PDB file of C-alpha atoms in Angstrom:
ATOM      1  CA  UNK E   1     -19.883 -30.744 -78.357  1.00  0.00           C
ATOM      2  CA  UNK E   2     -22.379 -32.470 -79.395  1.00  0.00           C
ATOM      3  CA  UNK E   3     -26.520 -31.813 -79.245  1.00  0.00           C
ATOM      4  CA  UNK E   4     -27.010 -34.651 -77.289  1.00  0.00           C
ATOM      5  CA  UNK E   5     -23.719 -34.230 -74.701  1.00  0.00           C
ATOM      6  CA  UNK E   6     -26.498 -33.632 -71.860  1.00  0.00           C
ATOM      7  CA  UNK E   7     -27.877 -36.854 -72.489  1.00  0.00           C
ATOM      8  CA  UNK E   8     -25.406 -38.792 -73.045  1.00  0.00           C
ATOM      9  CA  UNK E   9     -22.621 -37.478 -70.981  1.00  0.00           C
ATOM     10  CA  UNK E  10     -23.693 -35.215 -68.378  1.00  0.00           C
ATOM     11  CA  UNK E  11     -26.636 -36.105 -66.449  1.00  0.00           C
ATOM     12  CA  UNK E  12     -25.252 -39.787 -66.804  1.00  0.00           C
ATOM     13  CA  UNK E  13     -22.152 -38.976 -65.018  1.00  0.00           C
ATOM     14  CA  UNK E  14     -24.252 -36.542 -62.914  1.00  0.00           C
ATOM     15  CA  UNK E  15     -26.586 -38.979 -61.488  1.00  0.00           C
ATOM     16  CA  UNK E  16     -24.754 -42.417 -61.973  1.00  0.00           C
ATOM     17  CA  UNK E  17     -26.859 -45.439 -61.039  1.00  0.00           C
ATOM     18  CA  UNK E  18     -30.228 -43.466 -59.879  1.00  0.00           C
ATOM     19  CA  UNK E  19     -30.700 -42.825 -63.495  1.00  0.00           C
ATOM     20  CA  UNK E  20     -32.355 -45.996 -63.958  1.00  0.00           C
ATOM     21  CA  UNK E  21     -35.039 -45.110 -61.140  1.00  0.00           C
ATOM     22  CA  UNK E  22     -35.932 -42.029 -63.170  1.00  0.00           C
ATOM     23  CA  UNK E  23     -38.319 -43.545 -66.051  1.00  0.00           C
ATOM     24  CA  UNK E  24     -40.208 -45.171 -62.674  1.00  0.00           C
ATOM     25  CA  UNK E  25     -40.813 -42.258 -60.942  1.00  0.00           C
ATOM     26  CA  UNK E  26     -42.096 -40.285 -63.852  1.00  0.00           C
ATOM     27  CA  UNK E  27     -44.523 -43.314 -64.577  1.00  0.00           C
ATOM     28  CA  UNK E  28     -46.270 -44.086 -61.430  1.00  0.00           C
ATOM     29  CA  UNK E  29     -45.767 -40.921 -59.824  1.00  0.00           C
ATOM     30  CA  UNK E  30     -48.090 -38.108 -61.806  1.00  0.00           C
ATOM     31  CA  UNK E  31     -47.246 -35.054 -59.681  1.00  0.00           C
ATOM     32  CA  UNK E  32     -43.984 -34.838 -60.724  1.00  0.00           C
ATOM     33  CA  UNK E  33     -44.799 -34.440 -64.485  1.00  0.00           C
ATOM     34  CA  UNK E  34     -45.555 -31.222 -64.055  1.00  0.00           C
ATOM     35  CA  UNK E  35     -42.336 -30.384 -62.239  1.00  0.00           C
ATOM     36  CA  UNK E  36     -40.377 -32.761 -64.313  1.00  0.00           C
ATOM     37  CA  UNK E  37     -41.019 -31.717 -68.078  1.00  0.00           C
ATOM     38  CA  UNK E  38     -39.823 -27.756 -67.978  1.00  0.00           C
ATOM     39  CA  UNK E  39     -37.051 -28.873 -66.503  1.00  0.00           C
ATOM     40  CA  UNK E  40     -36.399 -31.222 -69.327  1.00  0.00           C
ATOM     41  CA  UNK E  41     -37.614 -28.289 -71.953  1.00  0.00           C
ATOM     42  CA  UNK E  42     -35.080 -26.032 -70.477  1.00  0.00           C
ATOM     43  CA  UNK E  43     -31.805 -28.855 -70.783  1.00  0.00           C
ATOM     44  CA  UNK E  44     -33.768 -29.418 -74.478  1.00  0.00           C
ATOM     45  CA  UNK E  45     -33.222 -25.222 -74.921  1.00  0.00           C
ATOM     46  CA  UNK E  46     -29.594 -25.597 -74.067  1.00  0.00           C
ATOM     47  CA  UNK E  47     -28.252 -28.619 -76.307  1.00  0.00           C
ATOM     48  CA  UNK E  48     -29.140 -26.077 -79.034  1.00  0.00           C
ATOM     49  CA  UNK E  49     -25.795 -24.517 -78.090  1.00  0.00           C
ATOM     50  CA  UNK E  50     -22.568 -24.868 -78.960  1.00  0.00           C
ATOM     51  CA  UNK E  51     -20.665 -24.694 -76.002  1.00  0.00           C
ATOM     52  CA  UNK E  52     -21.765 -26.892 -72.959  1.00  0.00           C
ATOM     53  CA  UNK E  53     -20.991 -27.370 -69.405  1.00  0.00           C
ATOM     54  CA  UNK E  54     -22.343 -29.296 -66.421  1.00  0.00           C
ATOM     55  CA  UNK E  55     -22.745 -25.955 -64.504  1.00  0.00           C
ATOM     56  CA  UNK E  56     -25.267 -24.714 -67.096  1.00  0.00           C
ATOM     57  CA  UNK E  57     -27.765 -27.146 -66.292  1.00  0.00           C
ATOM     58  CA  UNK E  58     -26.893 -27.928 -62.676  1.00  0.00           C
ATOM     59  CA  UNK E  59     -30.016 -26.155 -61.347  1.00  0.00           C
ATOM     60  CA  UNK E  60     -31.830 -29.553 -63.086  1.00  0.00           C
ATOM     61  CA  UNK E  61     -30.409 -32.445 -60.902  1.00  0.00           C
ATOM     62  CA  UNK E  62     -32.941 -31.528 -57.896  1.00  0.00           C
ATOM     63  CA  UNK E  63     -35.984 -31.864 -59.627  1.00  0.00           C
ATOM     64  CA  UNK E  64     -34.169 -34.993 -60.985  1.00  0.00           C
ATOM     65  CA  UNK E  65     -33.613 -36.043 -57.993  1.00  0.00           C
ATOM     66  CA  UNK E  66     -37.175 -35.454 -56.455  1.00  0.00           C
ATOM     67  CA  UNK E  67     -38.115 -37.659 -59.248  1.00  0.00           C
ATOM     68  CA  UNK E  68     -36.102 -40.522 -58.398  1.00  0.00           C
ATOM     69  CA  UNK E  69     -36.988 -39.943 -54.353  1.00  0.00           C
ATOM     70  CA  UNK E  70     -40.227 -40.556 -55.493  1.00  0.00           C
ATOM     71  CA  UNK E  71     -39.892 -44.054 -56.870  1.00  0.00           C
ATOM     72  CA  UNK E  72     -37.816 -45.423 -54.460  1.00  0.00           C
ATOM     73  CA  UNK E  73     -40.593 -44.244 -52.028  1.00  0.00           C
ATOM     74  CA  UNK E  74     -43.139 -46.193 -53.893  1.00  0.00           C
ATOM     75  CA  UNK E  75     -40.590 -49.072 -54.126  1.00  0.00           C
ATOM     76  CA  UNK E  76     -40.232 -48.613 -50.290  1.00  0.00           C
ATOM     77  CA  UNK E  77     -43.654 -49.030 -49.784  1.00  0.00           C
ATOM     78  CA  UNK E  78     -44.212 -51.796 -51.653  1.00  0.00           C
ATOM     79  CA  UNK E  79     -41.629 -54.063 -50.688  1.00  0.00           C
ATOM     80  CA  UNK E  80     -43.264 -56.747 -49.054  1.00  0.00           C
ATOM     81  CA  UNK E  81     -45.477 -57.410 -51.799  1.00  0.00           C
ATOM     82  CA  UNK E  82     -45.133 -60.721 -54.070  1.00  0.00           C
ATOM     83  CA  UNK E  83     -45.716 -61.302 -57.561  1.00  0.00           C
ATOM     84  CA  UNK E  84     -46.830 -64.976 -58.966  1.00  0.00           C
ATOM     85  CA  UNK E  85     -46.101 -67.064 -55.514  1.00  0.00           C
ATOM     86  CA  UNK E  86     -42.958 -65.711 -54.775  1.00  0.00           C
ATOM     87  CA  UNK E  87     -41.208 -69.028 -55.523  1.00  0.00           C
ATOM     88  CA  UNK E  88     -39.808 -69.789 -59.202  1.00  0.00           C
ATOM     89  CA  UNK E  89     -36.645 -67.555 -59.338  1.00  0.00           C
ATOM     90  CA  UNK E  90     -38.214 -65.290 -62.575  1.00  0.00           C
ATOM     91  CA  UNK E  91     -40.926 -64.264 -59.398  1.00  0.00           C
ATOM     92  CA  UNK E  92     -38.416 -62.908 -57.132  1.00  0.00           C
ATOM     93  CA  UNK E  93     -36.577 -60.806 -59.723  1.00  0.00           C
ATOM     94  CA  UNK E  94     -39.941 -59.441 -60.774  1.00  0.00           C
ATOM     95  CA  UNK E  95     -40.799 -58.686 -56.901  1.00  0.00           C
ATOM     96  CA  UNK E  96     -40.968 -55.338 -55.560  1.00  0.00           C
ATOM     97  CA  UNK E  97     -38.093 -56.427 -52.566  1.00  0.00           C
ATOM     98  CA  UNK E  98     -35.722 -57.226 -55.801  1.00  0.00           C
ATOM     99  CA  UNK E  99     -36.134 -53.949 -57.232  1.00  0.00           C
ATOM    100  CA  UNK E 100     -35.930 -52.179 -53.628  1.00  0.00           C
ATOM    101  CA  UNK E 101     -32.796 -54.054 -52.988  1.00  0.00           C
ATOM    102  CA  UNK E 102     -31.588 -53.009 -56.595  1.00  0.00           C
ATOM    103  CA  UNK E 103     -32.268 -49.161 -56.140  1.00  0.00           C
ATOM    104  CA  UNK E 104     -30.777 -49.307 -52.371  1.00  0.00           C
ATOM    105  CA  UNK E 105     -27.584 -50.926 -53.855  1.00  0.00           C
ATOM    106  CA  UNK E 106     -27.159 -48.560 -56.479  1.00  0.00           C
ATOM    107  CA  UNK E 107     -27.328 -45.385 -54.400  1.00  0.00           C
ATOM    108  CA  UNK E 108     -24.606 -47.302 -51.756  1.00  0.00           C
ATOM    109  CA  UNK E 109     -22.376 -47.345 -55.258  1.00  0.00           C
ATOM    110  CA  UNK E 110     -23.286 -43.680 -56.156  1.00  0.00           C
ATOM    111  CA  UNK E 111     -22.629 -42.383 -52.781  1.00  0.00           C
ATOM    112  CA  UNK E 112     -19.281 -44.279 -52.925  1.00  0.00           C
ATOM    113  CA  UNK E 113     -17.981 -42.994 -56.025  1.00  0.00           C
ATOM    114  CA  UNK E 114     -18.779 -39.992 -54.925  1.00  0.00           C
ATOM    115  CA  UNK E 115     -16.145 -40.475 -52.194  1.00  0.00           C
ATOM    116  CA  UNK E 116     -14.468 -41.915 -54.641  1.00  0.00           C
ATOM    117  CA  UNK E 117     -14.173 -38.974 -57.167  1.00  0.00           C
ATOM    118  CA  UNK E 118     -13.780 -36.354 -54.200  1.00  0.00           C
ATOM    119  CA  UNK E 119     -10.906 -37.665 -52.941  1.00  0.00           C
ATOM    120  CA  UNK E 120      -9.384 -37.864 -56.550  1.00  0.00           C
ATOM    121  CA  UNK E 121     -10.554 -34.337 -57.240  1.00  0.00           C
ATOM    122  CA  UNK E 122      -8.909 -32.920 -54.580  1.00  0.00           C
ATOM    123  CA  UNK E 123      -5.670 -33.910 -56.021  1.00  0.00           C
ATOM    124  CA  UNK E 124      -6.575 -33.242 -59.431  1.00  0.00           C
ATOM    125  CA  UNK E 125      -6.559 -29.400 -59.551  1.00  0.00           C
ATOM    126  CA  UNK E 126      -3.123 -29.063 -61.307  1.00  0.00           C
ATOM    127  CA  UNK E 127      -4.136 -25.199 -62.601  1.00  0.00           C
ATOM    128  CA  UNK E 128      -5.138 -23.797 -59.156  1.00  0.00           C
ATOM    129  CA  UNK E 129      -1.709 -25.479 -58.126  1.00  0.00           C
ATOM    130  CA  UNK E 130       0.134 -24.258 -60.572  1.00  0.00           C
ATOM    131  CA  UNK E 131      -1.208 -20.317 -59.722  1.00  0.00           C
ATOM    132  CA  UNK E 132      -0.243 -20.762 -56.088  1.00  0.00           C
ATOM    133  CA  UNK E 133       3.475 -21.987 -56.654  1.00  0.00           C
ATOM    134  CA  UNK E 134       3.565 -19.381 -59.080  1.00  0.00           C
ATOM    135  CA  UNK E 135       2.650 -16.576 -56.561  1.00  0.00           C
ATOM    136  CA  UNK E 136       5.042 -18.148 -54.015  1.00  0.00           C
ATOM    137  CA  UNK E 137       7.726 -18.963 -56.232  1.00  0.00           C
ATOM    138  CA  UNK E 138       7.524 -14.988 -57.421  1.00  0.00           C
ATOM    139  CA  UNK E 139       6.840 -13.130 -54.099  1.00  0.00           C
ATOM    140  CA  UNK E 140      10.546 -12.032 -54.085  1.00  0.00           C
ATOM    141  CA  UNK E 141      11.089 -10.666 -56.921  1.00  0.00           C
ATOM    142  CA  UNK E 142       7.649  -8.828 -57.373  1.00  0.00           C
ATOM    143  CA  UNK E 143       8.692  -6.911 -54.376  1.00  0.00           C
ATOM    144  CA  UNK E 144      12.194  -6.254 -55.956  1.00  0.00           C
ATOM    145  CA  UNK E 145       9.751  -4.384 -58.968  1.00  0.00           C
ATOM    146  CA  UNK E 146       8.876  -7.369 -60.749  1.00  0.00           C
ATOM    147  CA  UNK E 147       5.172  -6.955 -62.377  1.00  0.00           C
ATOM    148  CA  UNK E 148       3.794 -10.389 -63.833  1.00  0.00           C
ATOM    149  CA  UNK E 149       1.408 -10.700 -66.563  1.00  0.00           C
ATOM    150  CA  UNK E 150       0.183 -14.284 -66.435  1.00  0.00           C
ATOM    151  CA  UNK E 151      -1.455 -15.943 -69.253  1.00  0.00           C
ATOM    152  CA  UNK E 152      -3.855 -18.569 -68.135  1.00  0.00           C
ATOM    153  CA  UNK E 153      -4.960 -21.358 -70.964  1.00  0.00           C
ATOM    154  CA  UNK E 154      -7.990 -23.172 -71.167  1.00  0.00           C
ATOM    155  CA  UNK E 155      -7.034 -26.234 -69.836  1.00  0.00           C
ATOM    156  CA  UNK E 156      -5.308 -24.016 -66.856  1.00  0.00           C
ATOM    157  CA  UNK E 157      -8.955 -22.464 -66.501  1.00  0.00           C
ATOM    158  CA  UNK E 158     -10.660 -25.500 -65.898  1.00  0.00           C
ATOM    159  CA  UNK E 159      -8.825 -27.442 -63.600  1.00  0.00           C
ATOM    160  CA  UNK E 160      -8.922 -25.262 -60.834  1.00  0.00           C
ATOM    161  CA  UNK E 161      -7.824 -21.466 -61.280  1.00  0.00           C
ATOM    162  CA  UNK E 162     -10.349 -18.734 -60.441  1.00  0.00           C
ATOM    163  CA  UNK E 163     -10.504 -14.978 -59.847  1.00  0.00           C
ATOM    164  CA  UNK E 164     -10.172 -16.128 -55.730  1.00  0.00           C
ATOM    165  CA  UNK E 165      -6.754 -17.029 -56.259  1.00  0.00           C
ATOM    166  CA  UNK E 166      -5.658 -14.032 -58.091  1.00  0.00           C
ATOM    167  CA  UNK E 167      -3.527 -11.746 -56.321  1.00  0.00           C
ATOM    168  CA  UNK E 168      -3.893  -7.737 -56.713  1.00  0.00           C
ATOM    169  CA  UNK E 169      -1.679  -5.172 -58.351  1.00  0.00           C
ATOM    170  CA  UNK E 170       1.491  -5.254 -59.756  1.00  0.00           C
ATOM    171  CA  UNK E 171      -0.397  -8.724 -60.356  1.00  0.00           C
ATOM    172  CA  UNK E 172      -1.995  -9.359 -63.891  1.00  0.00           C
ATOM    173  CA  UNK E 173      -3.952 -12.085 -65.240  1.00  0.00           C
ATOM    174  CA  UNK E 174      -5.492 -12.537 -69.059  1.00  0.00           C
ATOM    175  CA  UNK E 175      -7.474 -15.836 -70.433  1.00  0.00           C
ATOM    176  CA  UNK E 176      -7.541 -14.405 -74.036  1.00  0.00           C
ATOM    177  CA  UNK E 177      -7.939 -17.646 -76.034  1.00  0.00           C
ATOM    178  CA  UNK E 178      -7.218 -16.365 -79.705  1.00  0.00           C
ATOM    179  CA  UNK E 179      -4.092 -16.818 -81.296  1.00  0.00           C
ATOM    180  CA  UNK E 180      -1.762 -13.400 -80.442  1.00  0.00           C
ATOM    181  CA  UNK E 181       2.225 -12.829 -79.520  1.00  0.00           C
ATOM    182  CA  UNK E 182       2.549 -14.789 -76.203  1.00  0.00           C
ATOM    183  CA  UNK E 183       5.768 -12.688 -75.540  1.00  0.00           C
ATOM    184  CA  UNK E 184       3.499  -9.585 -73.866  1.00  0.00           C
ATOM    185  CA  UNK E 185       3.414 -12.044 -71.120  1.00  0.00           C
ATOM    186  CA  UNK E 186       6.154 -12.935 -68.137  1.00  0.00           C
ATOM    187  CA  UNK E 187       4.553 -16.490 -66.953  1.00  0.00           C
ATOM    188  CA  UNK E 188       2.329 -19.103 -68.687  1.00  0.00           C
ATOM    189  CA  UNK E 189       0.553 -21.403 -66.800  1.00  0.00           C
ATOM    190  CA  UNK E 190      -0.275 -24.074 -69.832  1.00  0.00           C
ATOM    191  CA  UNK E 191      -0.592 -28.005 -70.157  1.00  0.00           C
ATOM    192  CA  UNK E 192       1.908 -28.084 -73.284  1.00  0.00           C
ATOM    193  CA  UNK E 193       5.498 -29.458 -73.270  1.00  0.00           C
ATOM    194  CA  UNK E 194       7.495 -26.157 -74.379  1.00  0.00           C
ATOM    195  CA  UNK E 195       6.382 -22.669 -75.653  1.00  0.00           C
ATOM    196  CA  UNK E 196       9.402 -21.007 -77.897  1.00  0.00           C
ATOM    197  CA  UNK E 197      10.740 -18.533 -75.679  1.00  0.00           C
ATOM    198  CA  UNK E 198       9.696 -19.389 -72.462  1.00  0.00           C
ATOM    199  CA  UNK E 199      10.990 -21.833 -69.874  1.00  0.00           C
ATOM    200  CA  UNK E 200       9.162 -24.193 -67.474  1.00  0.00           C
ATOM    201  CA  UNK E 201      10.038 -23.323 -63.763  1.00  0.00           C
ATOM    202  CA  UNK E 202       7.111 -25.546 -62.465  1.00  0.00           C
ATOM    203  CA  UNK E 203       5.487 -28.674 -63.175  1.00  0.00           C
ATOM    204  CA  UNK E 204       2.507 -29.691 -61.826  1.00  0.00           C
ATOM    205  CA  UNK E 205       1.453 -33.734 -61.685  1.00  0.00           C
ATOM    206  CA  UNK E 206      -1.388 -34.542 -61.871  1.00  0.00           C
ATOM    207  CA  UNK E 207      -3.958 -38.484 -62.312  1.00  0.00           C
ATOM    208  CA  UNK E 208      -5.899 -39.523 -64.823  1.00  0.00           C
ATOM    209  CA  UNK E 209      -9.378 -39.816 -62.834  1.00  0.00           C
ATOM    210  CA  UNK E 210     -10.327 -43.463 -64.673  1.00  0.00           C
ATOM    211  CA  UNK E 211      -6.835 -44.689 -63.846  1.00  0.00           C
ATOM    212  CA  UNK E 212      -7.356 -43.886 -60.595  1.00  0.00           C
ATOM    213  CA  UNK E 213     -10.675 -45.063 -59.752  1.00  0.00           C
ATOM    214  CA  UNK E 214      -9.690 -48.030 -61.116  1.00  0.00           C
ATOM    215  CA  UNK E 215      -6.761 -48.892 -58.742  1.00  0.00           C
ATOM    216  CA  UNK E 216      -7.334 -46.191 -55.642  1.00  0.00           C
ATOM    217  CA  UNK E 217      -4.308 -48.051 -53.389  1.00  0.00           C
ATOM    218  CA  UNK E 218      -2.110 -47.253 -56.297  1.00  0.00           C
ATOM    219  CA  UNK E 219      -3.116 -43.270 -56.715  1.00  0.00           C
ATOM    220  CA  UNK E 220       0.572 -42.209 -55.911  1.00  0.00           C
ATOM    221  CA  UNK E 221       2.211 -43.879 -58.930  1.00  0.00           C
ATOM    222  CA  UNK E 222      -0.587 -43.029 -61.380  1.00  0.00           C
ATOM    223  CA  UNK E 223       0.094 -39.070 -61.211  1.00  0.00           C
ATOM    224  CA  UNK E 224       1.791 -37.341 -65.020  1.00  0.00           C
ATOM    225  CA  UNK E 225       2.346 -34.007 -65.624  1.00  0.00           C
ATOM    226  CA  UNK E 226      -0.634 -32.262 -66.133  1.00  0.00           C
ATOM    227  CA  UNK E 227       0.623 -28.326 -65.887  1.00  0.00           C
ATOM    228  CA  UNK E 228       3.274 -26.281 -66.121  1.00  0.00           C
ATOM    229  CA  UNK E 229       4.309 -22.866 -65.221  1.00  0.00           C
ATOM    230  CA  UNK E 230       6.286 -21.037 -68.002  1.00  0.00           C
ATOM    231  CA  UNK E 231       8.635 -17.958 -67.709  1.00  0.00           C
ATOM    232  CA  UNK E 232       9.885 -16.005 -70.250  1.00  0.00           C
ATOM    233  CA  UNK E 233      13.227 -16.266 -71.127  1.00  0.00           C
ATOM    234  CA  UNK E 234      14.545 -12.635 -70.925  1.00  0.00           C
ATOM    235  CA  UNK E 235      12.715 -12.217 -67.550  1.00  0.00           C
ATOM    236  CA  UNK E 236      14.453 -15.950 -66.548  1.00  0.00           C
ATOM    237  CA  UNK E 237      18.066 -14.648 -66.910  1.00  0.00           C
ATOM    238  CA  UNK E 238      17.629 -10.845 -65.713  1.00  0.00           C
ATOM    239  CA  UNK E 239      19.088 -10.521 -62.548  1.00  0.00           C
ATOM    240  CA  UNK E 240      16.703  -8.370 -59.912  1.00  0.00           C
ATOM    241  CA  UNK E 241      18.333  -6.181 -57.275  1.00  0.00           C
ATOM    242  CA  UNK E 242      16.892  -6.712 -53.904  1.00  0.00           C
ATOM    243  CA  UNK E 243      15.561  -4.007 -51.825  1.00  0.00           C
ATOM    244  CA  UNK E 244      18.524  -3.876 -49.719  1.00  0.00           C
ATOM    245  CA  UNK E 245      20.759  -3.279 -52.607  1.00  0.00           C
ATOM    246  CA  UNK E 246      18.227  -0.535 -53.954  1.00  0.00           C
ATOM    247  CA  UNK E 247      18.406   1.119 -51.015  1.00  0.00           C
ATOM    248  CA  UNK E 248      22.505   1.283 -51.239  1.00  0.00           C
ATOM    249  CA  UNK E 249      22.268   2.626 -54.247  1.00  0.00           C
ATOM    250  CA  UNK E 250      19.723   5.584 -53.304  1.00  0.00           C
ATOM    251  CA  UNK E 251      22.120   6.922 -50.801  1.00  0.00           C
ATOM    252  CA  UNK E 252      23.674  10.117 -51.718  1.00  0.00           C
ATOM    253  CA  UNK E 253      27.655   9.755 -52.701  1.00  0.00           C
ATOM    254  CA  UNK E 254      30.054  11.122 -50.574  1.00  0.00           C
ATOM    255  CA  UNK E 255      28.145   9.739 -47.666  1.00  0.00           C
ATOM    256  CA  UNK E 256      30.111   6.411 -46.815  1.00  0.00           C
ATOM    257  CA  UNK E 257      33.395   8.742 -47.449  1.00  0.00           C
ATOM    258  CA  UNK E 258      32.096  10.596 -44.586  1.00  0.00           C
ATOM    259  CA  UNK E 259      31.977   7.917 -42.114  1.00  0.00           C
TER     260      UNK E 259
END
């Protein structure tokens, strides 16, 4: 990514519309300075590297967001006050009530989106999904003797699967990203169409977040696919005995001839 994806990307999308009350509060509002500049020192420290996440510079958004408290304080407390007399229409939007208004309105929007991108997050984690169907789908057969050795992708990694939904022995997991033979594994949990010598057994839908903050009635019909759960081929067609079959098998001969 990019040197300046913090900037430009991040702390935008982090802070939506109370990003704008953020040169204000670090203007009229001196005590913060000294809270506000490390801060911005330490994101500076990070752009230097390559790889970049919102989680690496989370801890910054509160001392952001003291900064921002701050000014609409001061815009709070100045409301009432008029510039010019308060008449020609240039006066009002230059009045402290405008800009209050204009800061209230904007954290109403933020604190709707954020409804907004909740509830299309919590249908949007088509890894974590994928894991779960996967353990369900292969509870059977891992206590016929199945062991699974589940390779989980990037994309699979960050939309929703973490070491809480792994599940113990005969369970394994690996996130190795290089290229190596994908055959050691029984199950992929990927977002590509077909891997050569595995078959999909789940698919996973998913929505494209824009799309669907865009048109929220219509969230239903904007889903794709967004994962699927591959197994391998060989493992596909065995046939597993179950238990009861095992056991069967286990008894010594001779002893149904005695009955």
């Amino acid at each position: 990514m990019p040197w300046h994806w913090y900037f430009s990307s991040a702390l935008p999308r982090s802070m939506m519309g109370t990003l704008f009350l953020l040169p204000g509060g670090l203007i009229y509002t001196e005590r913060m300075r000294p809270f506000f500049f490390p801060v911005l020192a330490f994101i500076c420290l990070y752009s230097f590297l390559p790889h970049k996440e919102l989680r690496f510079i989370i801890y910054a958004l509160p001392i952001f967001n003291c900064v921002v408290a701050m000014e609409l304080a001061r815009l709070y407390l100045n409301r009432n006050k008029e510039r010019g007399d308060g008449k020609s229409m240039m006066d009002k939007l230059r009045s402290p009530k405008f800009f209050f208004r204009a800061a209230v309105t904007m954290i109403v929007l933020n604190v709707s989106a954020t409804f907004g991108f909740t509830r299309v997050a919590s249908k949007n984690y088509p890894g974590g999904d994928a894991l779960i169907l996967l353990h369900e789908m292969e509870r059977q057969n891992v206590t016929s003797g199945l062991r699974p050795f589940v390779h989980i992708d990037v994309p699979a990694a960050q939309q929703g699967i973490s070491r809480f939904l792994e599940m113990s022995s005969p369970w394994r997991y690996s996130k190795r990203e290089e290229e190596h033979d994908m055959n050691v594994y029984t199950h992929l949990i990927t977002d590509k169409h077909q891997v050569q010598n595995f078959t999909a057994v789940i698919t996973i839908y998913g929505m494209d977040i824009r799309s669907a903050l865009m048109a929220p009635r219509r969230m239903s019909s904007l889903q794709q696919i967004r994962m699927r759960v591959f197994k391998r081929d060989d493992i596909n067609k065995a046939s597993v005995s179950p238990p009861e079959e095992e056991e069967a098998d286990d008894k010594p001969k001779g002893e149904d001839d005695d009955e």
